[in-house]
Every structure is written in structure tokens, then in C-alpha cells.
Amino acid sequence: MKMMTKNKKRNKKIKETQHSSLIVRWVSIVSLTIMVSFLIFSMVIYSTVNQQSMKQQESVSNRVVATLNSSLVSIPKELQISNVIPALSPSTQRILNGGPTINHDSSSNSSAFSDALISSISNPDISVAVYNLHNEVVFANGEDTPKLHKFKGSSWQKVIRRNNKSTLITSQKIVSTKTGKVTGYIVVSNKMTYYNHLMNNLLHRMIIISLVAIVLFSGIAFFIVRDVVKPIKEMVGVAQKVNDDPNSDVRIKDLNRNDELEDLVKSFNKMLDRMQRYIDQQKQFVSDVSHELRTPVAVIEGHLNMLERWGKDDPEILDESIKASLQEADRMKHLIQEMLDLTRAEQIDVQYPNAYTNVNEVLSRVVDDLALVHQDFNLQLDVDDLPANTYIQMYHGHLEQILVILIDNGIKYSTDRKQINVSAGVTQNNVRIVVQDFGEGISKDDQSKIFNRFYRVDKARTREKGGNGLGLTIAQKLVESYNGKISVESVEGQGSQFKIAFPILTPQKLDKLKKIEAEKEKTEEPKKPEGIL
Ligand code: ADP
């Protein structure tokens, strides 16, 4: 047993640790996305700048090589200090030997060619070396003499990285124009100070910008996500409270943010209110039902007791008790049916959201049917003010049910004058139906109570007439479920008028509903109309 609870606790712990917060998840995703985007962006920029700058540096090195080469290709033999020096102009020699860069000697006959060489090799990044075929340096300038690497082909170029700095080495074979033979090698080393500085700077800045961007965007993402998650957390809290105590009236506070989250919170609160209403109704219903069923059950029990004691041998008591019990059983059956009707009346919007009804047709049908059943009554129908094609958004069975309740009451509570008038007409956008009787009437005080569940003006008398005090409650629930209104006007001893009103369907809305119903009929099997009479 102990082992089991331990295991359960461990499982719970594992579950809790597995449950990751939305905030952590979203912020991680945002940070990762930004990091990857920045990385790609930085790589593209870095490589583009790198390519462009490198091209520039290559062209500088190539120019020096070409200039030197053009001075040395005229030498027919293998290169030696003795033949290389004279091939270069005096000013170039001076530069190569570390002299001043600008030649003021007007007598010197330096050519434009050699001036180009001067300007190239006076660049402090450039070191030049000329090797002969025996790998001996026959010329060099600068502090570092660039080494000769073996290479195939006529020229060779490579970037060498040392101490985080790149050096561009360019080598070329010198081919004599006279003999066509290789006479030596030119090696030019380019330290590329500007390039190295530029690329290092760019790299540092990119790293710093990326880090700042990640921190900044993660912070922004954190606040945005926290803002979104907060109401969700509140909803979870409220849901848990309601789960623990279904009677709890805790709700989520209004967010005042005018977005989808506010809609969600509103719907969530509405759902809780509705659930609460159902729970309350359920409770009320159970308490009302048990109270109402107590009387008939007590009556049946009383008769059965009487039978058990004295009635078995007394045919008169036996007959009376059986009759009374059957009557009570019938009343119970009627009561249960009415309670079911009431429950259904409270859930109409779920069952018939798209139903529509022709008022004229239903009125004629109900009045004709009831006139047949109550032939001793004069049932009048006046629909002169009601256009034939007046439609309301309602399931026809429910309009029939309301009319039956009202006409039945008129008949039940009638006195000498056995007449019921049913009339209908149109006012503004509503259809109004009036059921008038000339019976006992209802006092002002009772008029406000008769729509309450199980309310009867005179309990004993109503019981005699088979009333349970549910008819008007059902009628009111049905009317209000379809956005209608029900009211009563009555004078005691003279009679009552029950008025109901419903919004008329516009032709456009009617067409829409007809289409929806037609679609539904295609996909579903047609429902059988419920019997109401
Ligand atoms: P019931 O099934 O008992 O008739 P209702 O809810 O229909 O229940 O009516 C509630 C009470 O209102 C009735 O018990 C009756 O006293 C009174 N009442 C209803 N309709 C009329 C009417 N047309 N004339 C007089 N009293 C009425």
C-alpha cells in the first residue's frame, strides 16, 4: 500500500516536471528563431564583404606581381643579383633598399612603368621577393622576406592565416620573353592590414549585435507571451476552483483588451454561468419534483394502508381505493410529462436553432383540434389582421404547445360562459396572439405569481381540475426561448386575456432559414413531429 502511494507521488512529480510552461517554450522558440535568422544574415553579410575586400587585395597583389614581372621578363638568363638590379629603375632600387619613396632627381630617367612599381611596393603591407631557380633570394624589400612555396602552373595565390591575421601570398614564375624559359620566381606577400581590420571589426560587431538582439527580443517576447499567458493561467485557476466546487461563483475578471483573449474569457464566463444555471435548475427541479410527487404517493399509500386493514373484504372500500389510486397514478403520469416538457423548454436554443413556423396555419390547426375535443365550448378564431404568410422563428410544435396550454387553461378555469376567443394580428415587427376567456379571472396579486413553477391560485380546486401549476411556466419558458413576450390581463369574476408576441421573420431571414433546413434535411433523416394533443 505504502509502495503504491509512493509510486503515485513519484508519477505525479514526473508529470509536474514534464509540464513545461508556455512562456518558457515560446520565449525559447522566439530566441532560437532570432538567433538562426541573425546567424544566416550575418554569414551572408560577412561573406559578401569578405569576397569584395579579398578581390581588392588580390588585385593589389596581382598588380605588383605584374609590374615586377614586366621588368624582369627581358632578362634571358637565370636571375642573379647582378642582372636583376639593373633591370629595375634606380628609384625602385632605392625603395627596395628602404630609401625615400618620392624621387626628386630630375636627371633620373625613371619610366612610368617603374613609377607604378614604386607606388605599389611603397605600400607597407606589401613585401616583395624575387627568387632564382636555385631558390636563392635575388631581391627582397620589407622586413619579412616572403617564402617561396612550391607550386604548379605559372602562378599561385593563397591566403595564410597566422595569429588571427590573414596574409595573401602571390607567386609567379618569370618566363624570359627572349628564351621562353623560366628564369626565376616573384613572391609577393600582402599583409592586408585594412582587410584584417575590417573583417575583425565586422565579426565583433556582428557578435555584439546578435547578442543584444537575442537579449532584447527574448525580453520583448517574454513580456508579450506573459501578457497572453496570464489570462490563460487565470482561466485554469478558475476552472480548477469550479471543478473543486461546482457551486463556486468565481469568474475571470474583465480583461478590457478587446481581442480574441477577451472573447475567450467572456465565452468561458458565459459557459460557467450557464453551467451554474443548469445546476441550480437541476437542484430546484429535484426539490420541486420530490415535493410535488409526495402528495400523490401519500394518497396512494393511504389507500393501500386502508385496503390492507379493512378494505380487502369490503367491496365498497376496495372499489373506492382502487379508483382513487388510479386517479393519483394518472395525475403522477401527467405531472411527469409536464416536468419533462419543462426541462425540454429550457433547452430550446440547443434543439431548434433554425426552425420557422407559419403562424396562421398553426392557429387554425390548434383551434380546430381543440374545438373537436371540447364541443361544449365555443372556440372563436379571428385572424383578420394577420397576413397569411406571417412567419416566426420557432419550432411549430412549441407554438402549438403554448396555445394548447393557454386555451386549456381558459377552458379549465371557465365558469358559466363557455367561450374562448383566439385572435392574432401584426403590430410593428411583432405578431401578437391573444387568448381570451370569460371565466373566474385572476387577482392582481396572483397575476405576478402564476408563471412560477408549481404555483396554483387555489391548490385544492386546481388539483381537482388536474392542474400541477406547470402549464404557464412551460409556456413562459417556451415564449422567452424564442425572444417572445407573454403577459396577462385579468379581472376577477370576468375573465382573462393571455397575450403573446414574437418577432416576425423578415423574408431574407426566412429564406436563409429555409436553405439551412433544406441542407439539414438532405444530410439527416426527417424528424417525426412530436404529438402534442
Ligand atoms: P395548471 O396546470 O395548474 O393550470 P398553470 O401554470 O397553467 O398550471 O396555471 C397556474 C395557475 O394560474 C392555475 O393554477 C390557475 O389558478 C391560474 N390560471 C391559469 N390560467 C388561468 C385562467 N385562464 N383563468 C383563471 N386562472 C388561471
Coordinates of C-alpha atoms and ligand atoms in Angstrom, one line a residue:
M1 CA 0.0 0.0 0.0
K2 CA 2.8 2.4 1.0
M3 CA 4.7 1.4 -2.1
M4 CA 1.7 2.3 -4.2
T5 CA 1.2 5.8 -2.7
K6 CA 5.0 6.4 -3.1
N7 CA 4.8 5.4 -6.8
K8 CA 1.8 7.6 -7.3
K9 CA 3.6 10.6 -5.8
R10 CA 6.6 9.9 -7.9
N11 CA 4.4 9.7 -11.1
K12 CA 2.8 13.0 -10.1
K13 CA 6.2 14.6 -9.6
I14 CA 7.4 13.3 -13.0
K15 CA 4.2 14.7 -14.6
E16 CA 4.7 18.0 -12.9
T17 CA 8.3 18.2 -14.2
Q18 CA 7.2 17.2 -17.7
H19 CA 4.6 20.0 -17.7
S20 CA 6.5 22.9 -19.3
S21 CA 5.4 26.5 -19.2
L22 CA 4.1 28.1 -22.3
I23 CA 6.3 31.2 -21.5
V24 CA 9.5 29.1 -21.5
R25 CA 8.5 27.3 -24.6
W26 CA 7.5 30.4 -26.6
V27 CA 10.5 32.5 -25.5
S28 CA 12.9 29.7 -26.4
I29 CA 11.3 29.4 -29.8
V30 CA 11.5 33.2 -30.4
S31 CA 15.1 33.4 -29.2
L32 CA 16.1 30.4 -31.4
T33 CA 14.4 31.9 -34.4
I34 CA 16.1 35.2 -34.0
M35 CA 19.4 33.6 -33.4
V36 CA 19.2 31.4 -36.5
S37 CA 18.0 34.4 -38.6
F38 CA 20.8 36.6 -37.3
L39 CA 23.3 33.9 -37.9
I40 CA 22.2 33.5 -41.5
F41 CA 22.0 37.2 -42.1
S42 CA 25.5 37.8 -40.5
M43 CA 27.0 35.0 -42.6
V44 CA 25.7 36.4 -45.8
I45 CA 26.9 40.0 -45.0
Y46 CA 30.3 38.6 -43.7
S47 CA 30.9 36.5 -46.8
T48 CA 29.9 39.3 -49.2
V49 CA 32.2 41.9 -47.6
N50 CA 34.9 39.2 -47.4
Q51 CA 34.7 38.4 -51.1
Q52 CA 34.7 42.0 -52.2
S53 CA 37.6 43.1 -49.9
M54 CA 39.6 40.0 -50.9
K55 CA 39.1 40.7 -54.6
Q56 CA 40.5 44.2 -54.0
Q57 CA 43.5 42.8 -52.1
E58 CA 44.2 40.2 -54.8
S59 CA 44.2 42.8 -57.5
V60 CA 46.7 44.9 -55.5
S61 CA 49.0 41.9 -55.2
N62 CA 48.5 40.9 -58.8
R63 CA 49.4 44.4 -59.9
V64 CA 52.7 44.3 -58.0
V65 CA 53.5 40.9 -59.5
A66 CA 52.6 42.0 -63.0
T67 CA 54.7 45.2 -62.7
L68 CA 57.7 43.3 -61.3
N69 CA 57.3 40.6 -63.9
S70 CA 57.3 43.1 -66.8
S71 CA 60.6 44.5 -65.6
L72 CA 62.2 41.0 -65.2
V73 CA 60.9 39.1 -68.3
S74 CA 63.5 40.8 -70.5
I75 CA 66.4 39.0 -68.7
P76 CA 67.3 36.0 -70.8
K77 CA 69.4 34.1 -68.2
E78 CA 68.6 32.7 -64.8
L79 CA 68.1 35.6 -62.4
Q80 CA 71.1 36.8 -60.4
I81 CA 71.5 39.9 -58.2
S82 CA 73.8 41.2 -61.0
N83 CA 71.2 41.1 -63.7
V84 CA 68.1 41.9 -61.7
I85 CA 69.2 45.2 -60.1
P86 CA 70.0 46.9 -63.4
A87 CA 66.6 45.7 -64.8
L88 CA 64.8 47.8 -62.1
S89 CA 64.9 51.6 -62.3
P90 CA 67.2 53.4 -59.8
S91 CA 64.2 54.8 -57.9
T92 CA 62.7 51.3 -57.5
Q93 CA 66.0 50.0 -56.3
R94 CA 66.1 52.8 -53.7
I95 CA 62.7 51.9 -52.5
L96 CA 63.6 48.3 -52.4
N97 CA 66.6 49.2 -50.3
G98 CA 64.4 51.3 -47.9
G99 CA 65.1 54.8 -49.4
P100 CA 62.6 57.7 -49.8
T101 CA 59.5 57.0 -51.9
I102 CA 59.4 60.2 -54.0
N103 CA 62.2 60.7 -56.5
H104 CA 63.2 64.4 -56.8
D105 CA 66.1 63.6 -59.0
S106 CA 65.1 65.3 -62.3
S107 CA 68.1 63.7 -64.0
S108 CA 66.9 60.1 -63.3
N109 CA 65.1 58.6 -66.3
S110 CA 62.5 56.6 -64.4
S111 CA 59.7 55.4 -66.6
A112 CA 56.0 55.4 -65.9
F113 CA 56.3 51.6 -65.6
S114 CA 58.8 51.8 -62.8
D115 CA 56.7 54.6 -61.1
A116 CA 53.8 52.2 -60.9
L117 CA 56.1 49.6 -59.3
I118 CA 57.2 52.2 -56.8
S119 CA 53.8 53.2 -55.8
S120 CA 52.8 49.5 -55.4
I121 CA 55.8 48.4 -53.3
S122 CA 55.9 51.5 -51.2
N123 CA 52.6 50.1 -49.7
P124 CA 53.8 49.0 -46.2
D125 CA 51.6 45.8 -46.4
I126 CA 53.4 44.6 -49.5
S127 CA 56.7 42.6 -49.2
V128 CA 58.3 41.5 -52.4
A129 CA 60.9 38.8 -53.1
V130 CA 62.5 37.6 -56.3
Y131 CA 64.0 34.1 -56.3
N132 CA 66.2 32.4 -58.8
L133 CA 65.9 28.8 -59.9
H134 CA 68.1 27.7 -57.0
N135 CA 65.6 29.2 -54.5
E136 CA 68.0 32.0 -53.6
V137 CA 66.7 35.4 -52.9
V138 CA 68.0 37.8 -55.5
F139 CA 65.7 40.7 -54.4
A140 CA 63.7 41.5 -51.3
N141 CA 62.1 44.5 -49.7
G142 CA 60.4 45.0 -46.3
E143 CA 61.3 43.2 -43.0
D144 CA 59.9 39.8 -43.8
T145 CA 61.1 38.2 -46.9
P146 CA 58.1 36.2 -48.2
K147 CA 59.0 32.5 -48.6
L148 CA 58.8 30.7 -51.9
H149 CA 56.3 27.8 -51.9
K150 CA 56.4 25.1 -54.5
F151 CA 53.6 25.4 -57.0
K152 CA 52.4 24.0 -60.3
G153 CA 51.4 26.2 -63.2
S154 CA 52.5 29.7 -64.0
S155 CA 51.2 31.4 -60.8
W156 CA 49.8 30.6 -57.3
Q157 CA 47.8 32.5 -54.8
K158 CA 46.9 31.6 -51.2
V159 CA 45.6 33.2 -48.0
I160 CA 47.7 32.1 -45.0
R161 CA 46.2 32.7 -41.5
R162 CA 48.5 33.2 -38.6
N163 CA 47.7 34.8 -35.3
N164 CA 44.2 35.6 -36.4
K165 CA 45.5 37.6 -39.3
S166 CA 45.4 36.7 -42.9
T167 CA 48.3 37.2 -45.4
L168 CA 47.8 36.9 -49.1
I169 CA 50.8 35.2 -50.8
T170 CA 51.0 35.5 -54.6
S171 CA 53.8 33.8 -56.6
Q172 CA 54.5 33.8 -60.3
K173 CA 57.1 32.2 -62.5
I174 CA 59.2 34.6 -64.5
V175 CA 59.4 33.4 -68.1
S176 CA 62.0 35.1 -70.3
T177 CA 60.5 36.7 -73.4
K178 CA 63.7 36.0 -75.3
T179 CA 64.3 32.3 -74.5
G180 CA 60.8 31.3 -73.2
K181 CA 62.4 29.7 -70.2
V182 CA 61.7 30.1 -66.5
T183 CA 64.3 32.4 -65.1
G184 CA 63.0 32.8 -61.5
Y185 CA 60.1 33.5 -59.2
I186 CA 58.3 36.5 -57.9
V187 CA 56.7 36.2 -54.5
V188 CA 54.5 39.0 -53.1
S189 CA 53.2 38.9 -49.6
N190 CA 50.2 41.2 -48.8
K191 CA 49.5 41.6 -45.0
M192 CA 46.1 43.1 -45.8
T193 CA 46.0 45.3 -42.7
Y194 CA 42.9 47.1 -43.8
Y195 CA 41.1 43.8 -44.8
N196 CA 42.1 42.1 -41.5
H197 CA 40.9 45.2 -39.5
L198 CA 37.7 45.4 -41.4
M199 CA 36.8 41.7 -41.1
N200 CA 37.7 41.5 -37.4
N201 CA 35.7 44.6 -36.7
L202 CA 32.7 43.3 -38.7
L203 CA 32.8 40.0 -36.8
H204 CA 33.0 41.6 -33.4
R205 CA 30.1 44.0 -34.2
M206 CA 28.0 41.1 -35.6
I207 CA 28.5 39.1 -32.4
I208 CA 27.6 42.0 -30.2
I209 CA 24.6 43.0 -32.3
S210 CA 23.4 39.3 -32.3
L211 CA 23.7 39.0 -28.5
V212 CA 22.0 42.3 -27.9
A213 CA 19.2 41.3 -30.4
I214 CA 18.7 38.0 -28.7
V215 CA 18.5 39.5 -25.2
L216 CA 16.3 42.3 -26.4
F217 CA 13.9 40.2 -28.5
S218 CA 13.8 37.5 -25.8
G219 CA 12.8 40.2 -23.3
I220 CA 10.1 41.5 -25.6
A221 CA 8.9 38.0 -26.3
F222 CA 8.8 37.3 -22.6
F223 CA 6.6 40.3 -21.9
I224 CA 4.3 39.6 -24.9
V225 CA 3.9 35.9 -24.1
R226 CA 3.4 36.6 -20.3
D227 CA 0.7 39.0 -21.3
V228 CA -1.0 36.3 -23.4
V229 CA -0.5 33.5 -20.9
K230 CA -1.7 35.5 -17.8
P231 CA -5.5 35.2 -18.7
I232 CA -5.0 31.6 -19.7
K233 CA -3.5 30.9 -16.2
E234 CA -6.4 32.7 -14.7
M235 CA -8.8 30.6 -16.6
V236 CA -7.0 27.4 -15.5
G237 CA -7.3 28.7 -11.9
V238 CA -11.0 29.5 -12.2
A239 CA -11.7 26.1 -13.9
Q240 CA -9.9 24.3 -11.1
K241 CA -11.9 26.2 -8.5
V242 CA -15.2 25.4 -10.3
N243 CA -14.0 21.8 -10.7
D244 CA -13.4 21.6 -6.9
D245 CA -16.7 23.3 -6.0
P246 CA -19.3 23.4 -8.8
N247 CA -21.3 25.9 -6.7
S248 CA -18.5 28.4 -6.7
D249 CA -19.3 31.7 -8.3
V250 CA -15.7 32.7 -9.1
R251 CA -15.3 34.2 -12.6
I252 CA -12.5 35.7 -14.6
K253 CA -12.2 39.4 -14.4
D254 CA -12.9 41.5 -17.5
L255 CA -9.7 41.9 -19.4
N256 CA -10.6 45.2 -21.2
R257 CA -8.2 44.3 -24.1
N258 CA -10.6 44.0 -27.0
D259 CA -9.1 40.9 -28.6
E260 CA -9.6 37.2 -29.0
L261 CA -8.5 36.5 -25.4
E262 CA -11.2 38.8 -24.1
D263 CA -13.7 36.9 -26.3
L264 CA -12.4 33.6 -24.9
V265 CA -12.7 34.9 -21.3
K266 CA -16.3 36.2 -22.0
S267 CA -17.3 32.9 -23.6
F268 CA -15.7 31.0 -20.7
N269 CA -17.6 33.1 -18.1
K270 CA -20.8 32.7 -20.1
M271 CA -20.3 28.9 -20.2
L272 CA -19.7 28.8 -16.4
D273 CA -22.8 30.9 -15.8
R274 CA -24.9 28.6 -18.0
M275 CA -23.5 25.6 -16.2
Q276 CA -24.3 27.2 -12.9
R277 CA -27.8 27.9 -14.1
Y278 CA -28.3 24.3 -15.1
I279 CA -27.0 23.1 -11.8
D280 CA -29.4 25.4 -9.9
Q281 CA -32.3 24.5 -12.1
Q282 CA -31.5 20.8 -11.6
K283 CA -31.4 21.3 -7.8
Q284 CA -34.6 23.3 -7.9
F285 CA -36.2 20.8 -10.2
V286 CA -35.4 17.8 -7.9
S287 CA -36.6 19.6 -4.8
D288 CA -39.9 20.7 -6.6
V289 CA -40.5 17.3 -8.1
S290 CA -40.0 15.4 -4.8
H291 CA -42.3 17.9 -3.1
E292 CA -45.0 17.6 -5.8
L293 CA -44.8 13.8 -6.0
R294 CA -45.1 13.5 -2.3
T295 CA -48.9 14.2 -2.3
P296 CA -50.0 11.6 -4.9
V297 CA -47.6 9.0 -3.4
A298 CA -49.0 9.7 0.1
V299 CA -52.6 9.4 -1.2
I300 CA -51.9 6.1 -2.9
E301 CA -50.1 4.9 0.3
G302 CA -53.0 5.9 2.4
H303 CA -55.5 4.0 0.3
L304 CA -53.2 0.9 0.2
N305 CA -53.0 1.0 4.1
M306 CA -56.7 1.3 4.3
L307 CA -57.2 -1.6 2.0
E308 CA -54.7 -3.7 4.0
R309 CA -56.5 -3.0 7.3
W310 CA -60.2 -3.2 6.4
G311 CA -60.8 -2.9 2.7
K312 CA -59.9 -6.4 1.4
D313 CA -63.2 -7.8 2.4
D314 CA -65.3 -4.6 1.8
P315 CA -66.0 -4.3 -1.9
E316 CA -67.1 -0.6 -1.4
I317 CA -63.8 0.4 0.1
L318 CA -61.9 -1.7 -2.4
D319 CA -63.6 -0.1 -5.3
E320 CA -63.1 3.4 -3.9
S321 CA -59.5 2.9 -3.1
I322 CA -58.6 1.4 -6.5
K323 CA -60.3 4.3 -8.3
A324 CA -58.6 6.9 -6.1
S325 CA -55.2 5.2 -6.6
L326 CA -55.6 5.0 -10.3
Q327 CA -56.6 8.7 -10.4
E328 CA -53.4 9.6 -8.5
A329 CA -51.3 7.4 -10.7
D330 CA -52.7 9.2 -13.7
R331 CA -52.0 12.6 -12.1
M332 CA -48.4 11.5 -11.5
K333 CA -48.1 10.4 -15.1
H334 CA -49.4 13.8 -16.2
L335 CA -47.0 15.6 -13.8
I336 CA -44.0 13.7 -15.0
Q337 CA -44.9 14.5 -18.6
E338 CA -45.2 18.2 -17.7
M339 CA -41.9 18.2 -15.9
L340 CA -40.3 16.6 -19.0
D341 CA -41.8 19.4 -21.1
L342 CA -40.4 22.0 -18.8
T343 CA -36.9 20.5 -19.0
R344 CA -37.1 20.5 -22.8
A345 CA -38.5 24.1 -22.8
E346 CA -35.3 25.2 -21.0
Q347 CA -33.0 23.8 -23.7
I348 CA -34.7 25.0 -26.9
D349 CA -31.8 27.0 -28.4
V350 CA -29.8 23.8 -28.5
Q351 CA -32.5 21.8 -30.2
Y352 CA -34.2 24.1 -32.8
P353 CA -32.0 27.0 -33.7
N354 CA -33.2 27.2 -37.3
A355 CA -36.9 26.2 -37.2
Y356 CA -39.6 28.5 -38.6
T357 CA -43.4 28.4 -38.4
N358 CA -46.4 29.8 -40.3
V359 CA -48.5 31.4 -37.5
N360 CA -51.8 31.2 -39.4
E361 CA -51.5 27.5 -40.1
V362 CA -50.7 26.6 -36.5
L363 CA -53.5 28.8 -35.1
S364 CA -56.2 27.2 -37.4
R365 CA -54.9 23.7 -36.7
V366 CA -54.9 24.0 -32.9
V367 CA -58.2 25.8 -32.6
D368 CA -59.9 23.2 -34.9
D369 CA -58.4 20.3 -32.9
L370 CA -59.4 21.7 -29.5
A371 CA -62.9 22.6 -30.8
L372 CA -63.3 19.0 -31.7
V373 CA -62.3 17.8 -28.2
H374 CA -64.3 20.4 -26.3
Q375 CA -67.6 20.5 -28.3
D376 CA -69.4 22.1 -25.4
F377 CA -67.2 25.2 -25.8
N378 CA -67.4 28.0 -28.4
L379 CA -63.9 28.5 -29.8
Q380 CA -63.6 31.5 -32.0
L381 CA -60.6 32.3 -34.2
D382 CA -60.1 35.8 -35.5
V383 CA -57.1 36.2 -37.9
D384 CA -58.4 39.1 -40.0
D385 CA -55.4 41.3 -39.0
L386 CA -52.9 38.5 -39.6
P387 CA -51.3 38.3 -43.2
A388 CA -51.4 34.7 -44.4
N389 CA -47.6 34.4 -44.8
T390 CA -46.6 35.6 -41.3
Y391 CA -43.6 33.5 -40.2
I392 CA -41.8 33.4 -36.9
Q393 CA -38.5 31.7 -36.0
M394 CA -39.9 28.9 -33.9
Y395 CA -40.5 25.2 -34.0
H396 CA -44.2 24.7 -34.9
G397 CA -44.7 22.1 -32.1
H398 CA -43.8 24.7 -29.5
L399 CA -46.3 27.3 -30.7
E400 CA -48.9 24.5 -30.7
Q401 CA -47.9 23.6 -27.1
I402 CA -48.2 27.2 -25.9
L403 CA -51.6 27.7 -27.5
V404 CA -52.9 24.4 -26.1
I405 CA -51.7 25.4 -22.6
L406 CA -53.5 28.8 -22.8
I407 CA -56.7 27.5 -24.4
D408 CA -56.8 24.6 -22.0
N409 CA -56.5 26.9 -19.0
G410 CA -59.3 29.1 -20.4
I411 CA -61.5 26.0 -20.6
K412 CA -60.3 24.7 -17.2
Y413 CA -61.0 27.9 -15.3
S414 CA -64.2 28.8 -17.1
T415 CA -67.5 29.5 -15.3
D416 CA -70.9 29.9 -17.0
R417 CA -69.9 31.5 -20.3
K418 CA -68.2 28.7 -22.2
Q419 CA -66.4 30.8 -24.8
I420 CA -62.8 31.2 -25.8
N421 CA -61.7 33.9 -28.3
V422 CA -58.3 33.5 -30.0
S423 CA -57.2 36.4 -32.2
A424 CA -54.0 37.3 -33.9
G425 CA -52.6 40.4 -35.6
V426 CA -49.4 42.3 -36.5
T427 CA -48.0 45.3 -34.7
Q428 CA -44.7 46.8 -35.9
N429 CA -42.4 43.9 -36.3
N430 CA -44.3 41.5 -34.0
V431 CA -47.1 39.1 -34.3
R432 CA -49.5 39.3 -31.3
I433 CA -51.7 36.4 -30.3
V434 CA -54.4 36.8 -27.6
V435 CA -56.3 34.0 -25.9
Q436 CA -59.4 35.4 -24.1
D437 CA -61.7 33.6 -21.7
F438 CA -64.7 34.7 -19.7
G439 CA -64.0 32.5 -16.6
E440 CA -63.1 33.1 -13.0
G441 CA -60.2 35.6 -13.7
I442 CA -57.1 36.1 -11.6
S443 CA -56.5 38.6 -8.8
K444 CA -53.8 41.3 -9.3
D445 CA -51.6 39.7 -6.6
D446 CA -51.8 36.2 -8.2
Q447 CA -51.1 37.6 -11.8
S448 CA -47.5 38.1 -10.9
K449 CA -47.1 34.6 -9.4
I450 CA -49.0 32.3 -11.9
F451 CA -45.9 31.9 -14.1
N452 CA -43.9 30.5 -11.2
R453 CA -43.2 26.8 -11.1
F454 CA -45.9 24.8 -9.3
Y455 CA -47.9 27.9 -8.4
R456 CA -51.7 27.4 -8.2
V457 CA -54.1 30.1 -7.1
D458 CA -56.3 27.6 -5.3
K459 CA -54.3 24.4 -4.7
A460 CA -57.3 22.2 -3.8
R461 CA -59.5 23.4 -6.6
T462 CA -56.7 23.2 -9.2
R463 CA -55.9 19.7 -8.1
E464 CA -59.5 18.8 -8.7
K465 CA -59.1 20.1 -12.2
G466 CA -55.9 18.1 -12.8
G467 CA -53.6 21.1 -12.7
N468 CA -50.0 20.9 -11.5
G469 CA -49.1 24.6 -11.7
L470 CA -46.6 23.9 -14.5
G471 CA -48.5 24.9 -17.7
L472 CA -47.8 28.6 -17.6
T473 CA -44.2 28.0 -16.5
I474 CA -43.7 25.9 -19.6
A475 CA -45.5 28.4 -21.8
Q476 CA -43.4 31.3 -20.5
K477 CA -40.1 29.3 -20.9
L478 CA -41.0 28.5 -24.5
V479 CA -42.1 32.0 -25.4
E480 CA -38.9 33.6 -23.9
S481 CA -36.6 31.0 -25.5
Y482 CA -37.8 32.4 -28.9
N483 CA -37.3 36.0 -27.8
G484 CA -41.1 36.5 -27.3
K485 CA -43.1 38.0 -24.5
I486 CA -46.0 36.7 -22.5
S487 CA -48.4 38.7 -20.3
V488 CA -51.7 38.5 -18.6
E489 CA -54.6 40.9 -18.1
S490 CA -57.4 39.7 -15.9
V491 CA -60.4 40.9 -13.9
E492 CA -61.6 38.5 -11.1
G493 CA -65.0 37.2 -11.9
Q494 CA -65.0 38.4 -15.5
G495 CA -62.2 36.5 -17.3
S496 CA -58.6 36.7 -18.5
Q497 CA -56.6 37.6 -21.6
F498 CA -53.2 36.0 -22.2
K499 CA -51.1 37.8 -24.8
I500 CA -48.1 36.5 -26.5
A501 CA -45.8 38.3 -29.0
F502 CA -43.0 37.1 -31.3
P503 CA -40.7 39.0 -33.7
I504 CA -41.8 38.4 -37.3
L505 CA -39.2 36.8 -39.6
T506 CA -38.0 39.1 -42.4
P507 CA -38.3 37.5 -45.9
Q508 CA -34.4 37.5 -46.1
K509 CA -34.0 35.7 -42.8
L510 CA -36.8 33.3 -43.7
D511 CA -35.0 32.4 -47.0
K512 CA -31.8 31.8 -45.1
L513 CA -33.5 29.5 -42.6
K514 CA -35.3 27.6 -45.3
K515 CA -32.0 27.0 -47.0
I516 CA -30.4 25.8 -43.8
E517 CA -33.3 23.5 -43.0
A518 CA -33.2 22.1 -46.6
E519 CA -29.5 21.4 -46.2
K520 CA -30.1 19.7 -42.9
E521 CA -32.9 17.6 -44.3
K522 CA -30.5 16.4 -47.0
T523 CA -28.0 15.1 -44.5
E524 CA -30.3 13.9 -41.7
E525 CA -33.3 11.6 -41.6
P526 CA -36.5 13.7 -41.2
K527 CA -37.7 14.0 -37.5
K528 CA -41.2 12.8 -36.7
P529 CA -43.3 15.7 -35.3
E530 CA -44.0 15.3 -31.6
G531 CA -47.6 14.7 -30.7
I532 CA -49.0 17.5 -28.5
L533 CA -52.7 16.8 -28.3
Ligands
ADP1 P1 -52.2 24.5 -14.0 O1 -51.7 23.3 -14.7 O2 -52.4 24.3 -12.6 O3 -53.3 25.1 -14.7 P2 -50.8 26.8 -14.9 O4 -49.3 27.1 -14.7 O5 -51.3 26.7 -16.2 O6 -51.0 25.5 -14.0 O7 -51.6 27.9 -14.1 C1 -51.2 28.3 -12.8 C2 -52.4 28.8 -12.1 O8 -52.9 30.0 -12.7 C3 -53.6 27.9 -12.1 O9 -53.5 27.0 -11.1 C4 -54.7 28.8 -12.1 O10 -55.0 29.1 -10.7 C5 -54.3 30.1 -12.7 N1 -54.7 30.3 -14.1 C6 -54.1 30.0 -15.2 N2 -54.8 30.3 -16.3 C7 -56.0 30.8 -15.8 C8 -57.1 31.3 -16.5 N3 -57.3 31.3 -17.8 N4 -58.1 31.8 -15.7 C9 -58.0 31.7 -14.4 N5 -57.0 31.3 -13.7 C10 -55.9 30.8 -14.4

